[in-house]
Coordinates of C-alpha atoms in Angstrom, one line a residue:
M9 CA 61.8 -32.7 32.7
K10 CA 61.1 -30.3 35.6
G11 CA 62.9 -27.7 33.8
F12 CA 60.6 -27.7 30.7
I13 CA 57.3 -27.1 33.0
P14 CA 57.4 -23.1 32.6
V15 CA 58.2 -23.5 29.0
L16 CA 55.4 -26.0 28.7
L17 CA 52.7 -23.8 30.5
F18 CA 54.3 -20.5 28.7
S19 CA 53.3 -22.3 25.5
L20 CA 49.9 -23.6 26.3
L21 CA 49.1 -19.8 27.4
L22 CA 50.1 -18.8 24.0
S23 CA 48.6 -21.2 21.7
P24 CA 45.7 -20.8 19.8
S25 CA 43.7 -23.4 21.8
A26 CA 43.8 -21.3 24.9
P27 CA 40.3 -20.3 26.4
A28 CA 38.1 -17.8 24.8
G29 CA 38.5 -14.1 25.4
T30 CA 39.4 -10.8 24.3
I31 CA 41.8 -10.6 21.2
T32 CA 43.1 -6.9 20.9
S33 CA 45.4 -6.3 17.6
Y34 CA 49.3 -5.7 18.2
V35 CA 50.1 -4.4 15.1
S36 CA 48.9 -3.9 11.5
G37 CA 48.7 -7.0 9.4
N38 CA 46.5 -10.0 8.5
W39 CA 43.6 -11.2 10.9
N40 CA 45.3 -15.2 10.6
S41 CA 48.7 -14.0 11.1
T42 CA 50.1 -14.6 14.9
G43 CA 52.2 -11.4 14.7
T44 CA 49.1 -9.4 14.7
W45 CA 47.7 -9.8 17.8
V46 CA 48.6 -9.6 21.7
G47 CA 50.1 -12.6 22.8
G48 CA 50.5 -14.1 18.9
V49 CA 47.0 -15.6 19.5
I50 CA 44.6 -15.6 16.6
P51 CA 41.1 -14.8 17.5
A52 CA 39.0 -17.9 17.3
S53 CA 35.3 -17.7 16.3
T54 CA 34.9 -17.7 20.3
D55 CA 36.8 -14.7 21.0
Y56 CA 36.1 -11.2 21.2
V57 CA 38.2 -9.0 18.4
I58 CA 39.5 -5.1 19.1
I59 CA 40.9 -3.7 16.4
A60 CA 43.2 -1.3 18.2
S61 CA 43.4 2.4 17.2
G62 CA 46.4 2.9 14.8
D63 CA 46.5 -0.7 13.9
N64 CA 45.1 -1.6 10.0
V65 CA 44.2 -5.7 10.1
N66 CA 42.6 -7.2 7.3
T67 CA 40.7 -10.4 7.2
N68 CA 42.7 -12.1 4.5
G69 CA 39.8 -14.4 4.1
S70 CA 36.4 -14.9 5.8
R71 CA 36.3 -15.0 9.6
T72 CA 34.3 -15.6 12.4
C73 CA 34.4 -14.0 15.7
A74 CA 32.1 -13.3 19.0
G75 CA 32.2 -9.6 18.5
I76 CA 34.4 -6.8 17.4
T77 CA 35.3 -3.1 18.2
I78 CA 36.8 -1.4 15.3
T79 CA 38.8 1.7 17.1
G80 CA 41.6 1.2 14.1
T81 CA 40.8 -0.2 10.7
L82 CA 39.0 -3.2 9.5
S83 CA 40.1 -4.1 5.8
M84 CA 38.3 -6.7 3.8
N85 CA 39.0 -8.2 0.1
F86 CA 36.5 -8.9 -2.1
G87 CA 34.6 -11.9 -1.4
N88 CA 35.4 -11.9 2.2
T89 CA 32.6 -12.1 5.2
L90 CA 33.0 -11.5 8.5
T91 CA 30.3 -13.5 10.9
V92 CA 30.1 -11.9 14.1
N93 CA 28.2 -13.8 16.5
G94 CA 27.4 -10.8 18.7
N95 CA 27.9 -7.0 18.6
V96 CA 29.5 -4.7 16.0
S97 CA 30.6 -1.3 17.6
G98 CA 33.4 1.5 17.6
S99 CA 34.6 4.5 16.1
G100 CA 37.4 3.2 13.6
I101 CA 37.5 2.4 9.7
W102 CA 35.7 -0.2 8.0
S103 CA 37.8 0.0 5.0
T104 CA 37.3 -1.5 1.5
G105 CA 34.9 -3.8 3.1
R106 CA 32.5 -6.4 1.7
V107 CA 30.2 -8.3 4.1
I108 CA 29.6 -8.2 7.7
T109 CA 26.9 -10.8 9.4
L110 CA 25.9 -10.2 12.5
S111 CA 23.7 -11.7 15.2
G112 CA 23.9 -9.0 17.7
N113 CA 23.6 -5.1 17.8
W114 CA 25.3 -2.8 15.3
T115 CA 26.4 0.6 17.1
F116 CA 29.6 1.0 14.7
N117 CA 29.9 4.7 14.2
G118 CA 32.9 5.5 12.7
T119 CA 34.1 5.7 9.0
S120 CA 33.2 3.4 6.1
T121 CA 33.3 5.0 2.6
A122 CA 33.7 2.1 0.2
G123 CA 31.2 0.8 -2.2
S124 CA 29.7 -2.8 -2.0
V125 CA 29.9 -3.2 1.8
Q126 CA 26.7 -5.0 2.9
V127 CA 25.6 -5.4 6.6
N128 CA 23.1 -8.4 7.1
F129 CA 21.3 -9.0 10.2
V130 CA 20.7 -12.8 10.8
G131 CA 19.6 -15.0 14.0
S132 CA 16.4 -15.2 16.0
N133 CA 17.0 -12.6 18.5
E134 CA 16.3 -8.8 19.2
Q135 CA 18.7 -6.7 17.4
T136 CA 19.0 -2.7 17.6
L137 CA 20.9 -0.9 14.6
S138 CA 22.4 2.7 15.6
G139 CA 25.5 4.7 13.5
V140 CA 26.8 4.5 10.5
I141 CA 27.2 1.4 7.4
S142 CA 28.3 3.7 5.0
S143 CA 28.5 6.8 3.6
G144 CA 29.1 5.4 -0.1
S145 CA 26.8 2.9 -1.6
G146 CA 26.4 0.4 1.0
D147 CA 23.5 -2.4 1.4
L148 CA 21.3 -3.4 4.7
I149 CA 19.9 -6.6 4.8
I150 CA 17.3 -8.2 7.2
N151 CA 17.4 -11.9 6.8
K152 CA 15.9 -13.2 10.4
T153 CA 14.7 -16.2 11.2
G154 CA 12.9 -14.4 14.5
G155 CA 12.8 -11.2 16.0
S156 CA 13.2 -7.8 15.0
V157 CA 16.1 -5.2 14.2
T158 CA 15.0 -1.9 15.8
L159 CA 16.7 1.6 14.7
G160 CA 18.6 3.7 17.7
S161 CA 19.1 6.4 15.2
N162 CA 18.7 7.8 11.5
M163 CA 20.3 5.6 9.1
Y164 CA 21.3 6.1 5.5
V165 CA 21.6 3.3 2.8
G166 CA 23.2 4.4 0.1
G167 CA 22.5 1.1 -1.8
I168 CA 19.8 -1.1 -1.4
F169 CA 17.6 -2.1 1.8
T170 CA 16.4 -5.9 1.4
M171 CA 14.1 -7.7 3.3
T172 CA 14.3 -11.4 3.2
S173 CA 12.6 -12.5 6.4
G174 CA 11.9 -11.1 9.9
T175 CA 11.0 -7.6 11.3
F176 CA 12.2 -4.2 10.6
N177 CA 11.0 -1.6 13.2
A178 CA 12.1 2.1 12.5
G179 CA 10.9 3.4 16.0
S180 CA 11.0 6.9 16.2
Y181 CA 13.8 7.3 13.5
L182 CA 14.2 7.6 9.8
L183 CA 15.8 5.3 7.2
T184 CA 16.8 6.8 4.2
A185 CA 17.6 4.2 1.4
V186 CA 18.2 4.6 -2.3
S187 CA 16.7 1.9 -3.2
N188 CA 14.5 -1.4 -1.4
T189 CA 13.9 -4.8 -2.4
L190 CA 11.1 -6.5 -0.5
T191 CA 10.8 -10.1 -0.7
A192 CA 9.0 -11.2 2.9
G193 CA 9.0 -10.0 6.2
T194 CA 7.4 -7.2 8.4
L195 CA 8.4 -3.4 8.4
R196 CA 6.6 -1.7 11.4
V197 CA 6.1 2.1 11.3
G198 CA 6.8 4.0 14.9
T199 CA 5.7 7.4 14.0
A200 CA 2.6 9.1 12.9
T201 CA 3.2 8.8 9.1
W202 CA 5.0 6.3 6.6
A203 CA 7.6 9.3 5.9
G204 CA 8.7 9.8 9.5
N205 CA 10.4 6.4 9.3
Y206 CA 11.0 5.6 5.8
S207 CA 12.5 7.7 2.6
F208 CA 11.0 5.6 0.0
T209 CA 7.6 4.1 -1.1
P210 CA 7.6 0.2 -1.4
A211 CA 6.1 -2.3 -3.4
P212 CA 5.1 -4.9 -1.0
P213 CA 5.0 -8.5 -2.7
A214 CA 2.3 -11.0 -1.8
N215 CA 2.0 -11.9 2.2
F216 CA 4.5 -9.2 3.0
T217 CA 3.2 -7.2 6.2
I218 CA 3.4 -3.4 7.0
D219 CA 2.7 -2.5 10.8
Y220 CA 1.2 0.6 11.9
Y221 CA 1.9 1.2 15.7
N222 CA 1.6 4.9 16.6
S223 CA -1.4 6.1 18.6
A224 CA -2.2 8.4 15.9
A225 CA -1.1 6.8 12.8
T226 CA -1.7 7.9 9.4
I227 CA -1.7 4.9 7.0
N228 CA 0.0 5.9 3.8
A229 CA -2.5 5.5 0.9
G230 CA 0.1 5.8 -1.8
F231 CA 0.6 2.4 -2.1
T232 CA -1.4 -1.1 -2.4
Y233 CA -1.2 -3.0 1.0
Q234 CA -0.6 -6.8 1.2
N235 CA -1.2 -7.6 5.0
L236 CA -1.7 -4.2 7.0
I237 CA -1.8 -4.1 10.5
Y238 CA -2.5 -1.3 13.1
S239 CA -1.3 -2.5 16.4
G240 CA -1.3 1.0 18.0
S241 CA -4.1 1.6 21.0
G242 CA -5.4 5.1 19.6
T243 CA -7.0 6.0 16.1
A244 CA -5.7 4.8 12.5
G245 CA -6.8 6.9 9.4
T246 CA -5.3 6.9 6.0
S247 CA -4.1 9.7 3.9
G248 CA -6.4 8.4 0.7
T249 CA -7.8 5.6 -0.8
L250 CA -6.9 2.5 1.0
T251 CA -5.9 -0.5 -1.2
V252 CA -5.6 -4.1 0.8
Q253 CA -5.1 -7.4 -0.8
G254 CA -4.4 -9.6 2.3
D255 CA -5.2 -9.3 6.1
L256 CA -6.4 -5.8 7.4
E257 CA -6.0 -6.4 11.4
N258 CA -6.4 -4.2 14.1
T259 CA -4.6 -6.1 16.9
G260 CA -3.6 -3.2 19.7
G261 CA -7.4 -2.4 21.0
G262 CA -6.8 0.9 18.7
T263 CA -9.8 2.1 16.1
L264 CA -9.9 2.3 12.1
N265 CA -11.5 5.7 11.6
F266 CA -10.7 6.1 7.3
G267 CA -12.9 9.6 7.6
S268 CA -14.4 10.2 4.1
N269 CA -11.6 8.0 2.2
A270 CA -12.5 5.1 0.1
V271 CA -11.6 1.7 1.0
T272 CA -10.9 -1.3 -1.9
I273 CA -10.8 -5.0 -1.0
S274 CA -8.8 -6.5 -4.0
G275 CA -6.6 -8.7 -4.9
T276 CA -6.1 -12.9 -5.6
V277 CA -5.5 -14.3 -2.0
T278 CA -7.4 -17.5 -1.4
S279 CA -8.6 -16.4 2.4
H280 CA -7.9 -13.3 4.4
S281 CA -9.6 -11.6 7.2
I282 CA -10.9 -8.1 7.2
A283 CA -10.8 -6.2 10.4
G284 CA -13.9 -3.6 11.6
F285 CA -13.7 -0.2 10.5
T286 CA -15.5 3.3 9.9
T287 CA -15.5 5.5 6.7
T288 CA -18.4 7.6 5.4
G289 CA -16.7 7.1 1.8
L290 CA -16.6 4.2 -1.0
V291 CA -15.9 0.6 0.1
S292 CA -15.4 -1.5 -3.0
M293 CA -14.6 -5.5 -3.1
T294 CA -13.1 -6.2 -6.6
K295 CA -11.7 -9.1 -5.9
T296 CA -11.1 -11.5 -8.6
S297 CA -11.0 -14.6 -6.7
G298 CA -10.7 -15.9 -3.2
T299 CA -12.7 -14.9 0.1
A300 CA -12.5 -11.8 2.0
T301 CA -14.0 -12.2 5.3
L302 CA -15.4 -9.1 7.5
T303 CA -14.1 -10.1 11.2
G304 CA -15.3 -6.4 12.8
N305 CA -18.4 -4.3 12.5
V306 CA -18.0 -1.9 9.1
T307 CA -19.7 1.2 8.5
M308 CA -19.4 2.5 5.2
G309 CA -21.1 5.3 3.3
S310 CA -21.7 3.3 0.1
F311 CA -21.1 0.0 -1.2
T312 CA -19.6 -1.5 -4.6
L313 CA -19.5 -5.1 -5.1
N314 CA -17.5 -5.4 -8.5
G315 CA -15.3 -8.5 -8.1
L316 CA -16.3 -11.2 -10.8
G317 CA -14.8 -14.6 -9.1
G318 CA -14.2 -13.0 -5.9
T319 CA -16.5 -13.3 -2.4
L320 CA -17.0 -10.8 0.5
N321 CA -18.0 -12.6 3.5
F322 CA -19.8 -10.2 5.9
G323 CA -19.0 -12.5 8.7
A324 CA -21.2 -13.8 11.7
G325 CA -22.7 -12.0 14.4
L326 CA -21.7 -8.5 12.9
S327 CA -23.2 -5.3 12.2
N328 CA -22.5 -3.9 8.9
T329 CA -23.9 -0.9 7.9
V330 CA -24.1 1.2 4.5
T331 CA -25.6 4.8 5.0
G332 CA -25.9 5.5 1.2
T333 CA -25.7 3.7 -1.8
L334 CA -25.4 -0.1 -2.1
T335 CA -24.4 -1.6 -5.7
T336 CA -23.6 -4.9 -6.7
T337 CA -22.3 -6.0 -9.9
N338 CA -20.1 -8.9 -9.9
G339 CA -19.2 -11.1 -6.7

């Protein structure tokens, strides 16, 4: 029996049940083949995977790992998903890709030209995104239960940029997306203008939030806001007539000064709040149901109340000023 001990120990070291670690490809082959990997060990879900330069590894099904570096080629068949409970990096090739879901950071900066690739950010932790998704029609999905995804470089999305939950922060970089689908969540604007961070014009759905935080932000008036936040410490203006149908918040200690631009409070939200602001232009309340409540002092050039079925609550203990015409029609 003693003569068998070394053989038994060697067998245990090569067994797929060996302790989690880093598994590196040895030759090209399928992910689930022992011959593909150094030591003959197929990566477990808790292992970090390295696709070595010159090797082409096909997932040959849906797989899970703790992280992956692609210096060779990662191939995936239609319908396959690679779940990465960590980071995705490397400068290799993601070929015939399908779906990579990750809870860590994406710094892959290699080549991916396949259509219908999809990168899906999940989890509740803070994540960063830089490098390349695809030079083709790749999709980017933000589907987080908490935390945010922050850009670390300019990013091109040749397919659809989708927000289903969580926060996306473009920082100081530009996200260029051919199309977008916004369902829920928060988009943060770190540059002085919307166009500095995003190439598209959104149509935010109910309860969707857009947060500007640059110290000299100009809020884009080219679309209707649901929830709008200014979390910067400076002064935020607007590029034109600003329309808000949800909350307007000022959370960073800054100032909302909209110059001579008009502000319209509209929509049917049951109850929402409007932070204090200043404009020499017209403020209109056109809500057809629900109540908007001022939470800070508002100074306006003129005011029109024309919301049949809606209510504007001027708040308690505030000093609201109309320097021009006050018109009440409905509301």
